[in-house]
């Protein structure tokens, strides 16, 4: 009986979004009378930071500072339609819709500014600081604040835009079975080192080294945050979490945080994150979906590391001490 | 049923309210007083999101009856900033990206504050132990641990 060490590797690719009945998201953008911009979505920020990313995308597209953008995700009854926040799709789908809506709003904004400055709208550009300038003659300028006031009270224009991004449903080819279930894939690779106690079946994860390829990181600190937390959650899925840890039937399943196991701050593995940025062709500013996918490669990596350590293949999650001991017993009797 | 009069201080301000017997401090603070910084995660004392400080000690407000708090001094996360300036722990949590969805954050900050009040220069193990009653789903804990260690260092620099 001994503590045995093992190392496992796993690589994944992960589709951004889904292929059910078509995968659409809509966005609306409009300016307030003082030149702030509202993004209206039904896409939900459930803590991953969607509001921040959508504000960045809208601001970059219109050409204003991010703090001039307010994102409203208030109500799925009244807002523009979104399929939802899941399948790592939020940034990609909603982001593309926001770009389209913001472009249309920017065009109206430039048209109003053109009337005020008595120039052609195509001769205008934004400075990113809240002003619109004549290209090549930046001394001729107007603030977006004044453009919005003019649009509202003088010109009778609505500085607004509509965005709709749809990935149509892909059906398999009847002859070959070929299809295109996703247009955009993120990738990841994890190496996990574990110790397995072959007497108790307990697994300790020592290190987790992850490489994530996520398209362009629109907010690098938030990406890092998501990946560190996701890596932890992957270990949690591999070793601890299940709604049905007990048998013989569901009635013995966990009902609360006493019984639904998650590793706490004392159970952390040494974690390393490397981000590779390979901008996607159809993502907003090259982004893919780093959300859900970042909690996946740790699971097979840990399973492989357990196999490397004690020579048993556990193919049911989570990899509990009991499952390891049963497998070791079966292995010994063969 | 007769309501029970309870007086305590919340973040230094006098509060006097009538509560139904059996009202938890969590519900009293959120629904009656309007301080929603303590969060109701599990309502059974296992997640730590409802943590508050009562007379200097970390307590779970979901398991504390409001009527037992007569005369107590209660601190919540919403009372930490002074004159619009964030508490060093709040600053450190922001700077370290130690919060994602934010639901566990007030409880984490309460647990960290009690730690630093008693142990101004904690080891990493001290921090892990202090946070071990608080569940976070998003961050993987490491940024939170780093934030508490950073706040401890900035406190000791300010004191020096």
Short mmCIF file of C-alpha atoms in Angstrom, two decimals:
data_model
loop_
_atom_site.label_atom_id
_atom_site.label_comp_id
_atom_site.label_asym_id
_atom_site.label_seq_id
_atom_site.Cartn_x
_atom_site.Cartn_y
_atom_site.Cartn_z
CA UNK A 1 0.00 0.00 0.00
CA UNK A 2 1.45 3.29 -1.08
CA UNK A 3 0.87 6.80 -2.39
CA UNK A 4 1.33 6.58 -6.14
CA UNK A 5 1.96 9.49 -8.44
CA UNK A 6 0.62 9.85 -11.98
CA UNK A 7 0.45 12.35 -14.78
CA UNK A 8 -2.29 12.68 -17.40
CA UNK A 9 -2.86 14.81 -20.45
CA UNK A 10 -6.01 15.68 -22.36
CA UNK A 11 -6.90 17.99 -25.22
CA UNK A 12 -10.32 19.20 -26.27
CA UNK A 13 -12.02 21.31 -28.85
CA UNK A 14 -15.23 22.98 -27.87
CA UNK A 15 -17.91 24.48 -30.10
CA UNK A 16 -19.01 28.04 -29.44
CA UNK A 17 -22.80 27.92 -29.23
CA UNK A 18 -25.13 25.20 -30.38
CA UNK A 19 -26.88 23.69 -33.38
CA UNK A 20 -30.50 23.11 -32.46
CA UNK A 21 -33.19 25.11 -34.23
CA UNK A 22 -30.81 27.84 -35.34
CA UNK A 23 -28.92 29.98 -32.85
CA UNK A 24 -29.95 33.68 -32.91
CA UNK A 25 -29.35 36.68 -30.68
CA UNK A 26 -30.67 40.21 -31.17
CA UNK A 27 -29.44 43.52 -29.80
CA UNK A 28 -30.72 47.08 -29.87
CA UNK A 29 -28.56 50.17 -29.34
CA UNK A 30 -29.76 53.73 -28.87
CA UNK A 31 -28.37 56.98 -27.58
CA UNK A 32 -29.79 58.99 -24.72
CA UNK A 33 -30.26 62.76 -25.21
CA UNK A 34 -26.84 63.35 -23.63
CA UNK A 35 -24.94 60.96 -25.87
CA UNK A 36 -24.67 57.90 -23.68
CA UNK A 37 -25.46 54.65 -25.41
CA UNK A 38 -27.85 51.99 -24.21
CA UNK A 39 -27.40 48.38 -25.30
CA UNK A 40 -30.61 46.43 -24.80
CA UNK A 41 -30.30 42.65 -24.67
CA UNK A 42 -32.12 39.67 -23.30
CA UNK A 43 -28.80 37.88 -22.89
CA UNK A 44 -28.17 37.27 -19.22
CA UNK A 45 -25.05 38.21 -17.28
CA UNK A 46 -24.89 35.41 -14.74
CA UNK A 47 -21.57 36.55 -13.34
CA UNK A 48 -19.31 35.86 -16.28
CA UNK A 49 -19.05 39.53 -17.16
CA UNK A 50 -21.23 39.83 -20.24
CA UNK A 51 -22.27 43.40 -19.43
CA UNK A 52 -18.66 44.55 -19.37
CA UNK A 53 -17.81 42.78 -22.62
CA UNK A 54 -20.90 44.06 -24.43
CA UNK A 55 -20.12 47.60 -23.21
CA UNK A 56 -16.58 47.25 -24.58
CA UNK A 57 -17.82 45.93 -27.92
CA UNK A 58 -20.43 48.68 -28.29
CA UNK A 59 -17.98 51.39 -27.25
CA UNK A 60 -15.30 50.17 -29.64
CA UNK A 61 -17.75 50.01 -32.54
CA UNK A 62 -19.35 53.42 -31.99
CA UNK A 63 -16.07 55.05 -30.97
CA UNK A 64 -16.82 56.23 -27.44
CA UNK A 65 -15.26 55.44 -24.05
CA UNK A 66 -16.63 52.27 -22.42
CA UNK A 67 -18.07 54.23 -19.51
CA UNK A 68 -20.44 55.97 -21.93
CA UNK A 69 -22.24 52.68 -22.56
CA UNK A 70 -24.95 51.20 -20.33
CA UNK A 71 -26.00 47.60 -20.90
CA UNK A 72 -29.57 46.66 -19.99
CA UNK A 73 -30.35 42.96 -19.79
CA UNK A 74 -33.50 43.57 -17.84
CA UNK A 75 -36.30 41.41 -19.12
CA UNK A 76 -36.68 38.56 -21.59
CA UNK A 77 -40.39 39.42 -21.98
CA UNK A 78 -39.66 42.86 -23.39
CA UNK A 79 -36.10 42.82 -24.69
CA UNK A 80 -34.80 41.69 -28.08
CA UNK A 81 -34.63 37.92 -28.34
CA UNK A 82 -31.64 35.84 -27.22
CA UNK A 83 -31.37 32.06 -27.02
CA UNK A 84 -29.65 32.41 -23.66
CA UNK A 85 -26.41 32.30 -21.76
CA UNK A 86 -25.00 28.81 -22.18
CA UNK A 87 -22.74 26.76 -24.47
CA UNK A 88 -20.06 29.48 -24.27
CA UNK A 89 -22.15 31.44 -26.78
CA UNK A 90 -22.76 34.82 -25.08
CA UNK A 91 -19.74 36.80 -26.20
CA UNK A 92 -19.81 35.37 -29.72
CA UNK A 93 -23.52 35.60 -30.54
CA UNK A 94 -24.53 38.70 -28.56
CA UNK A 95 -21.24 40.41 -29.36
CA UNK A 96 -21.85 40.08 -33.11
CA UNK A 97 -25.41 41.37 -32.69
CA UNK A 98 -24.15 44.36 -30.68
CA UNK A 99 -21.56 45.17 -33.36
CA UNK A 100 -24.26 45.24 -36.04
CA UNK A 101 -26.58 47.41 -33.94
CA UNK A 102 -23.77 49.74 -32.90
CA UNK A 103 -22.63 50.19 -36.52
CA UNK A 104 -26.10 51.30 -37.54
CA UNK A 105 -26.29 53.71 -34.57
CA UNK A 106 -22.82 55.04 -35.39
CA UNK A 107 -23.89 55.74 -38.96
CA UNK A 108 -26.87 57.85 -37.80
CA UNK A 109 -24.63 59.61 -35.29
CA UNK A 110 -22.16 60.51 -38.04
CA UNK A 111 -25.00 61.69 -40.31
CA UNK A 112 -26.27 64.08 -37.64
CA UNK A 113 -22.74 65.29 -36.97
CA UNK A 114 -22.27 65.80 -40.71
CA UNK A 115 -25.31 68.07 -40.82
CA UNK A 116 -24.01 70.06 -37.86
CA UNK A 117 -20.51 70.39 -39.33
CA UNK A 118 -21.76 70.83 -42.91
CA UNK A 119 -19.51 68.09 -44.26
CA UNK A 120 -20.01 64.63 -45.70
CA UNK A 121 -20.62 61.86 -43.11
CA UNK A 122 -17.98 59.72 -44.81
CA UNK A 123 -15.41 62.42 -44.00
CA UNK A 124 -15.98 62.05 -40.26
CA UNK A 125 -14.32 59.86 -37.65
CA UNK A 126 -14.52 59.42 -33.89
CA UNK A 127 -11.60 60.04 -31.54
CA UNK A 128 -12.66 57.43 -28.98
CA UNK A 129 -12.89 60.16 -26.34
CA UNK A 130 -16.43 61.34 -27.08
CA UNK A 131 -15.80 63.62 -30.09
CA UNK A 132 -16.38 63.46 -33.84
CA UNK A 133 -13.69 64.99 -36.04
CA UNK A 134 -13.33 65.83 -39.70
CA UNK A 135 -10.68 63.51 -41.13
CA UNK A 136 -7.54 65.50 -41.90
CA UNK A 137 -8.93 68.59 -40.16
CA UNK A 138 -9.36 67.55 -36.54
CA UNK A 139 -9.81 71.17 -35.42
CA UNK A 140 -13.29 70.89 -36.93
CA UNK A 141 -15.08 68.72 -34.42
CA UNK A 142 -18.25 68.29 -32.41
CA UNK A 143 -18.80 66.41 -29.18
CA UNK A 144 -21.07 63.36 -29.21
CA UNK A 145 -22.95 65.06 -26.37
CA UNK A 146 -23.85 67.92 -28.75
CA UNK A 147 -24.63 65.52 -31.59
CA UNK A 148 -27.09 63.66 -29.38
CA UNK A 149 -28.74 66.89 -28.25
CA UNK A 150 -29.03 68.01 -31.87
CA UNK A 151 -30.49 64.66 -32.95
CA UNK A 152 -33.09 64.76 -30.21
CA UNK A 153 -34.14 68.40 -30.13
CA UNK A 154 -33.23 69.85 -33.52
CA UNK A 155 -32.95 67.21 -36.21
CA UNK A 156 -35.54 64.73 -35.04
CA UNK A 157 -33.29 61.71 -35.57
CA UNK A 158 -33.07 58.56 -33.49
CA UNK A 159 -29.43 57.58 -33.03
CA UNK A 160 -30.11 53.89 -32.83
CA UNK A 161 -29.40 50.57 -34.44
CA UNK A 162 -30.68 47.02 -34.73
CA UNK A 163 -28.50 43.95 -34.58
CA UNK A 164 -29.30 40.35 -35.36
CA UNK A 165 -26.81 37.51 -35.45
CA UNK A 166 -27.92 34.07 -36.49
CA UNK A 167 -26.03 30.85 -36.94
CA UNK A 168 -28.53 28.85 -39.02
CA UNK A 169 -29.23 25.25 -38.16
CA UNK A 170 -26.96 22.78 -39.91
CA UNK A 171 -28.48 19.46 -41.04
CA UNK A 172 -26.33 16.45 -41.82
CA UNK A 173 -25.84 15.66 -45.49
CA UNK A 174 -28.02 12.65 -46.31
CA UNK A 175 -25.31 10.93 -48.32
CA UNK A 176 -22.20 11.58 -46.26
CA UNK A 177 -23.46 12.62 -42.84
CA UNK A 178 -21.22 15.67 -43.03
CA UNK A 179 -22.45 18.79 -41.30
CA UNK A 180 -21.26 22.02 -39.72
CA UNK A 181 -22.59 22.00 -36.17
CA UNK A 182 -20.53 25.04 -35.20
CA UNK A 183 -18.65 27.83 -36.95
CA UNK A 184 -16.15 28.48 -34.21
CA UNK A 185 -14.19 26.21 -31.89
CA UNK A 186 -12.09 26.96 -28.83
CA UNK A 187 -9.34 24.57 -27.81
CA UNK A 188 -7.62 23.56 -24.62
CA UNK A 189 -5.01 21.18 -23.31
CA UNK A 190 -4.38 20.20 -19.70
CA UNK A 191 -1.65 18.25 -17.95
CA UNK A 192 -2.62 17.11 -14.45
CA UNK A 193 -0.39 15.54 -11.82
CA UNK A 194 -2.06 13.54 -9.08
CA UNK A 195 -1.28 11.39 -6.10
CA UNK A 196 -3.50 8.38 -5.49
CA UNK A 197 -3.55 6.55 -2.19
CA UNK A 198 -4.12 2.94 -3.26
CA UNK A 199 -5.25 2.01 0.24
CA UNK A 200 -7.98 4.65 0.61
CA UNK A 201 -8.60 5.54 -3.04
CA UNK A 202 -8.16 9.21 -2.33
CA UNK A 203 -6.89 11.43 -5.13
CA UNK A 204 -4.93 14.63 -4.53
CA UNK A 205 -4.40 16.88 -7.51
CA UNK A 206 -0.92 18.38 -7.22
CA UNK A 207 -0.66 20.55 -10.31
CA UNK A 208 -2.85 21.51 -13.24
CA UNK A 209 -1.21 23.13 -16.23
CA UNK A 210 -3.65 24.46 -18.82
CA UNK A 211 -3.28 26.00 -22.25
CA UNK A 212 -6.42 27.62 -23.64
CA UNK A 213 -6.91 28.84 -27.20
CA UNK A 214 -9.86 31.18 -27.02
CA UNK A 215 -9.72 33.49 -30.02
CA UNK A 216 -9.01 37.06 -29.03
CA UNK A 217 -9.23 37.84 -25.31
CA UNK A 218 -11.50 40.90 -25.30
CA UNK A 219 -10.78 41.53 -21.63
CA UNK A 220 -7.61 39.64 -20.67
CA UNK A 221 -8.06 39.93 -16.89
CA UNK A 222 -11.61 38.65 -17.06
CA UNK A 223 -10.51 35.82 -19.33
CA UNK A 224 -7.81 34.85 -16.85
CA UNK A 225 -10.35 34.97 -14.04
CA UNK A 226 -12.75 32.72 -15.95
CA UNK A 227 -10.00 30.24 -16.82
CA UNK A 228 -8.59 29.97 -13.28
CA UNK A 229 -12.06 29.42 -11.85
CA UNK A 230 -13.00 27.06 -14.66
CA UNK A 231 -9.88 24.98 -14.17
CA UNK A 232 -10.83 24.57 -10.53
CA UNK A 233 -14.37 23.63 -11.50
CA UNK A 234 -13.03 20.99 -13.91
CA UNK A 235 -11.20 19.30 -11.04
CA UNK A 236 -14.36 19.57 -9.01
CA UNK A 237 -16.33 17.78 -11.74
CA UNK A 238 -13.61 15.14 -12.07
CA UNK A 239 -13.33 14.22 -8.41
CA UNK A 240 -16.22 15.54 -6.34
CA UNK A 241 -19.44 16.78 -7.82
CA UNK A 242 -22.51 14.70 -8.47
CA UNK A 243 -26.17 15.04 -7.68
CA UNK A 244 -26.41 11.29 -7.12
CA UNK A 245 -23.47 10.17 -5.02
CA UNK A 246 -25.47 7.60 -3.10
CA UNK A 247 -27.30 4.46 -4.07
CA UNK A 248 -29.38 2.42 -4.62
CA UNK A 249 -31.73 5.17 -5.80
CA UNK A 250 -32.14 8.89 -6.34
CA UNK A 251 -33.82 9.39 -2.96
CA UNK A 252 -30.39 9.05 -1.38
CA UNK A 253 -28.91 11.85 -3.47
CA UNK A 254 -27.40 14.94 -1.97
CA UNK A 255 -29.81 17.73 -1.12
CA UNK A 256 -27.59 20.58 0.06
CA UNK A 257 -24.05 21.89 0.36
CA UNK A 258 -23.29 19.40 3.14
CA UNK A 259 -23.73 16.53 0.70
CA UNK A 260 -23.00 18.07 -2.68
CA UNK A 261 -19.24 18.05 -2.56
CA UNK A 262 -17.04 20.81 -3.92
CA UNK A 263 -13.39 21.41 -3.12
CA UNK A 264 -12.86 24.36 -0.80
CA UNK A 265 -10.00 26.85 -0.51
CA UNK A 266 -7.92 24.21 1.26
CA UNK A 267 -8.12 21.74 -1.64
CA UNK A 268 -6.52 23.78 -4.39
CA UNK A 269 -4.07 22.38 -6.87
CA UNK A 270 -1.22 24.52 -8.08
CA UNK A 271 -2.74 25.97 -11.26
CA UNK A 272 -1.08 27.39 -14.32
CA UNK A 273 -2.89 29.15 -17.17
CA UNK A 274 -1.52 29.99 -20.59
CA UNK A 275 -3.72 31.82 -23.10
CA UNK A 276 -3.21 31.47 -26.84
CA UNK A 277 -5.01 34.02 -28.95
CA UNK A 278 -5.97 32.85 -32.45
CA UNK A 279 -8.71 35.27 -33.53
CA UNK A 280 -11.77 33.54 -34.97
CA UNK A 281 -13.03 34.49 -38.42
CA UNK A 282 -16.64 35.12 -37.41
CA UNK A 283 -16.25 36.20 -33.77
CA UNK A 284 -16.71 39.76 -32.49
CA UNK A 285 -13.20 41.24 -32.76
CA UNK A 286 -12.01 37.64 -33.12
CA UNK A 287 -13.45 36.30 -29.86
CA UNK A 288 -14.54 32.71 -29.27
CA UNK A 289 -16.31 31.30 -26.24
CA UNK A 290 -14.01 30.68 -23.26
CA UNK A 291 -16.86 30.11 -20.79
CA UNK A 292 -17.89 26.52 -20.36
CA UNK A 293 -15.09 24.98 -22.33
CA UNK A 294 -12.46 25.96 -19.77
CA UNK A 295 -13.82 23.45 -17.22
CA UNK A 296 -13.58 20.46 -19.58
CA UNK A 297 -9.99 19.29 -20.25
CA UNK A 298 -9.17 18.83 -16.56
CA UNK A 299 -11.65 15.94 -16.34
CA UNK A 300 -10.02 13.51 -18.80
CA UNK A 301 -6.57 14.74 -17.73
CA UNK A 302 -7.28 13.73 -14.12
CA UNK A 303 -8.78 10.41 -15.24
CA UNK A 304 -5.65 9.72 -17.29
CA UNK A 305 -3.42 10.72 -14.38
CA UNK A 306 -5.27 8.29 -12.11
CA UNK A 307 -4.69 5.55 -14.70
CA UNK A 308 -1.02 6.48 -14.85
CA UNK A 309 -0.79 6.33 -11.06
CA UNK A 310 -2.61 3.09 -10.25
CA UNK A 311 -3.41 1.45 -13.60
CA UNK A 312 -7.22 1.54 -13.46
CA UNK A 313 -9.54 3.22 -15.95
CA UNK A 314 -12.38 5.05 -14.20
CA UNK A 315 -14.99 5.92 -16.82
CA UNK A 316 -17.74 7.19 -14.52
CA UNK A 317 -17.66 10.61 -12.88
CA UNK A 318 -16.85 11.69 -10.31
CA UNK A 319 -13.74 9.62 -9.72
CA UNK A 320 -14.51 8.81 -6.10
CA UNK A 321 -12.30 6.83 -3.70
CA UNK A 322 -14.92 4.09 -3.79
CA UNK A 323 -14.76 3.75 -7.58
CA UNK A 324 -10.97 3.60 -7.48
CA UNK A 325 -10.94 0.96 -4.76
CA UNK A 326 -13.52 -1.18 -6.58
CA UNK A 327 -11.47 -0.93 -9.78
CA UNK A 328 -8.28 -1.82 -7.94
CA UNK A 329 -10.01 -4.82 -6.38
CA UNK A 330 -11.26 -5.99 -9.78
CA UNK A 331 -7.81 -5.51 -11.23
CA UNK A 332 -6.22 -7.58 -8.44
CA UNK A 333 -8.69 -10.44 -8.93
CA UNK A 334 -7.98 -10.65 -12.67
CA UNK B 1 -48.31 36.72 17.74
CA UNK B 2 -46.69 39.60 19.58
CA UNK B 3 -43.77 41.22 17.81
CA UNK B 4 -40.50 41.49 19.65
CA UNK B 5 -38.73 44.84 19.96
CA UNK B 6 -35.02 44.64 19.18
CA UNK B 7 -32.39 47.37 19.30
CA UNK B 8 -28.89 47.08 17.91
CA UNK B 9 -26.34 49.08 16.01
CA UNK B 10 -25.81 48.30 12.33
CA UNK B 11 -22.55 49.65 10.97
CA UNK B 12 -22.55 52.17 13.80
CA UNK B 13 -26.11 53.42 13.29
CA UNK B 14 -28.82 52.79 15.91
CA UNK B 15 -31.61 50.51 14.73
CA UNK B 16 -34.85 49.73 16.55
CA UNK B 17 -37.38 47.37 14.96
CA UNK B 18 -40.17 44.98 15.81
CA UNK B 19 -39.63 41.45 14.54
CA UNK B 20 -41.77 38.33 14.51
CA UNK B 21 -40.34 35.75 16.86
CA UNK B 22 -38.11 33.39 14.91
CA UNK B 23 -37.10 35.94 12.29
CA UNK B 24 -33.54 35.27 11.26
CA UNK B 25 -31.08 38.13 11.38
CA UNK B 26 -30.53 37.59 7.65
CA UNK B 27 -34.19 38.22 6.83
CA UNK B 28 -34.34 41.05 9.37
CA UNK B 29 -31.42 42.84 7.75
CA UNK B 30 -32.51 42.27 4.16
CA UNK B 31 -36.28 42.57 4.30
CA UNK B 32 -36.91 44.86 7.24
CA UNK B 33 -33.81 47.09 7.47
CA UNK B 34 -32.93 47.08 3.78
CA UNK B 35 -29.27 46.04 4.05
CA UNK B 36 -29.02 43.44 1.27
CA UNK B 37 -25.27 42.91 1.50
CA UNK B 38 -25.62 39.62 3.43
CA UNK B 39 -26.80 37.01 0.89
CA UNK B 40 -29.08 34.03 1.47
CA UNK B 41 -27.30 31.15 -0.24
CA UNK B 42 -28.39 28.01 1.60
CA UNK B 43 -30.29 29.25 4.68
CA UNK B 44 -28.82 26.40 6.66
CA UNK B 45 -25.34 27.54 7.59
CA UNK B 46 -23.30 25.71 4.99
CA UNK B 47 -22.32 28.34 2.41
CA UNK B 48 -21.18 31.40 4.37
CA UNK B 49 -22.77 33.95 2.02
CA UNK B 50 -24.83 35.46 4.86
CA UNK B 51 -21.84 36.06 7.17
CA UNK B 52 -21.90 39.19 9.31
CA UNK B 53 -19.84 40.38 12.27
CA UNK B 54 -21.63 40.49 15.61
CA UNK B 55 -19.68 42.04 18.51
CA UNK B 56 -16.43 41.33 16.71
CA UNK B 57 -17.17 37.70 15.87
CA UNK B 58 -18.00 36.12 12.54
CA UNK B 59 -21.56 34.82 12.58
CA UNK B 60 -23.96 33.24 10.11
CA UNK B 61 -26.95 35.56 9.99
CA UNK B 62 -29.17 32.81 8.54
CA UNK B 63 -28.76 30.80 11.75
CA UNK B 64 -28.96 33.78 14.12
CA UNK B 65 -32.34 34.92 15.41
CA UNK B 66 -32.86 38.67 15.26
CA UNK B 67 -34.32 38.65 18.77
CA UNK B 68 -31.00 37.42 20.18
CA UNK B 69 -29.21 40.53 18.85
CA UNK B 70 -30.58 43.03 21.35
CA UNK B 71 -27.77 45.44 22.24
CA UNK B 72 -25.38 43.92 19.73
CA UNK B 73 -23.02 45.77 17.42
CA UNK B 74 -23.47 44.35 13.92
CA UNK B 75 -21.18 45.00 10.98
CA UNK B 76 -21.98 44.09 7.37
CA UNK B 77 -20.03 44.56 4.17
CA UNK B 78 -22.16 47.56 3.22
CA UNK B 79 -20.77 49.39 6.25
CA UNK B 80 -17.08 48.97 5.44
CA UNK B 81 -16.45 51.89 3.11
CA UNK B 82 -15.85 55.23 4.80
CA UNK B 83 -16.88 58.46 3.11
CA UNK B 84 -16.93 56.81 -0.30
CA UNK B 85 -13.48 55.28 0.17
CA UNK B 86 -13.45 51.51 -0.07
CA UNK B 87 -12.11 49.41 2.78
CA UNK B 88 -8.68 47.88 1.97
CA UNK B 89 -10.32 44.46 1.66
CA UNK B 90 -12.88 45.75 -0.84
CA UNK B 91 -10.08 47.48 -2.79
CA UNK B 92 -7.99 44.29 -2.78
CA UNK B 93 -10.92 42.16 -3.96
CA UNK B 94 -11.48 44.56 -6.85
CA UNK B 95 -7.81 44.78 -7.80
CA UNK B 96 -7.30 41.00 -7.64
CA UNK B 97 -10.44 40.21 -9.69
CA UNK B 98 -11.44 38.14 -6.66
CA UNK B 99 -15.12 38.30 -7.50
CA UNK B 100 -17.09 37.09 -10.48
CA UNK B 101 -20.83 36.72 -9.96
CA UNK B 102 -20.29 38.39 -6.58
CA UNK B 103 -22.81 36.39 -4.56
CA UNK B 104 -20.23 34.99 -2.11
CA UNK B 105 -18.20 38.21 -1.96
CA UNK B 106 -19.82 39.95 1.05
CA UNK B 107 -19.48 36.78 3.12
CA UNK B 108 -15.88 36.31 2.04
CA UNK B 109 -15.07 39.90 2.98
CA UNK B 110 -16.69 39.50 6.40
CA UNK B 111 -14.70 36.32 7.07
CA UNK B 112 -11.51 38.02 5.90
CA UNK B 113 -12.16 41.10 8.03
CA UNK B 114 -12.52 39.07 11.21
CA UNK B 115 -9.30 37.24 10.33
CA UNK B 116 -7.36 40.47 9.79
CA UNK B 117 -8.86 42.08 12.91
CA UNK B 118 -7.42 39.25 14.99
CA UNK B 119 -4.41 38.29 12.83
CA UNK B 120 -3.10 41.34 10.99
CA UNK B 121 -0.25 39.43 9.33
CA UNK B 122 -1.79 36.07 8.39
CA UNK B 123 -0.07 33.20 6.62
CA UNK B 124 -1.63 31.69 3.54
CA UNK B 125 -2.80 28.78 5.69
CA UNK B 126 -4.46 31.23 8.07
CA UNK B 127 -6.37 32.75 5.15
CA UNK B 128 -7.42 29.36 3.80
CA UNK B 129 -8.64 28.34 7.25
CA UNK B 130 -10.56 31.60 7.70
CA UNK B 131 -12.32 31.22 4.33
CA UNK B 132 -13.01 27.50 4.65
CA UNK B 133 -16.62 28.05 5.70
CA UNK B 134 -17.41 30.11 2.61
CA UNK B 135 -18.30 28.56 -0.73
CA UNK B 136 -17.37 30.25 -4.01
CA UNK B 137 -18.52 28.74 -7.30
CA UNK B 138 -16.75 31.01 -9.77
CA UNK B 139 -13.24 31.97 -8.86
CA UNK B 140 -11.51 28.78 -7.80
CA UNK B 141 -10.63 30.62 -4.52
CA UNK B 142 -7.06 31.49 -5.46
CA UNK B 143 -7.80 35.14 -6.38
CA UNK B 144 -9.73 35.51 -3.11
CA UNK B 145 -6.85 34.14 -1.06
CA UNK B 146 -4.47 36.50 -2.86
CA UNK B 147 -6.79 39.47 -2.26
CA UNK B 148 -6.88 38.84 1.49
CA UNK B 149 -3.08 38.52 1.65
CA UNK B 150 -2.75 41.76 -0.34
CA UNK B 151 -5.16 43.57 1.96
CA UNK B 152 -3.15 42.38 4.97
CA UNK B 153 0.03 43.75 3.45
CA UNK B 154 -1.55 47.11 2.62
CA UNK B 155 -2.90 47.34 6.18
CA UNK B 156 0.53 46.74 7.68
CA UNK B 157 2.04 49.33 5.33
CA UNK B 158 -0.53 51.88 6.42
CA UNK B 159 0.16 51.13 10.06
CA UNK B 160 3.93 51.42 9.63
#
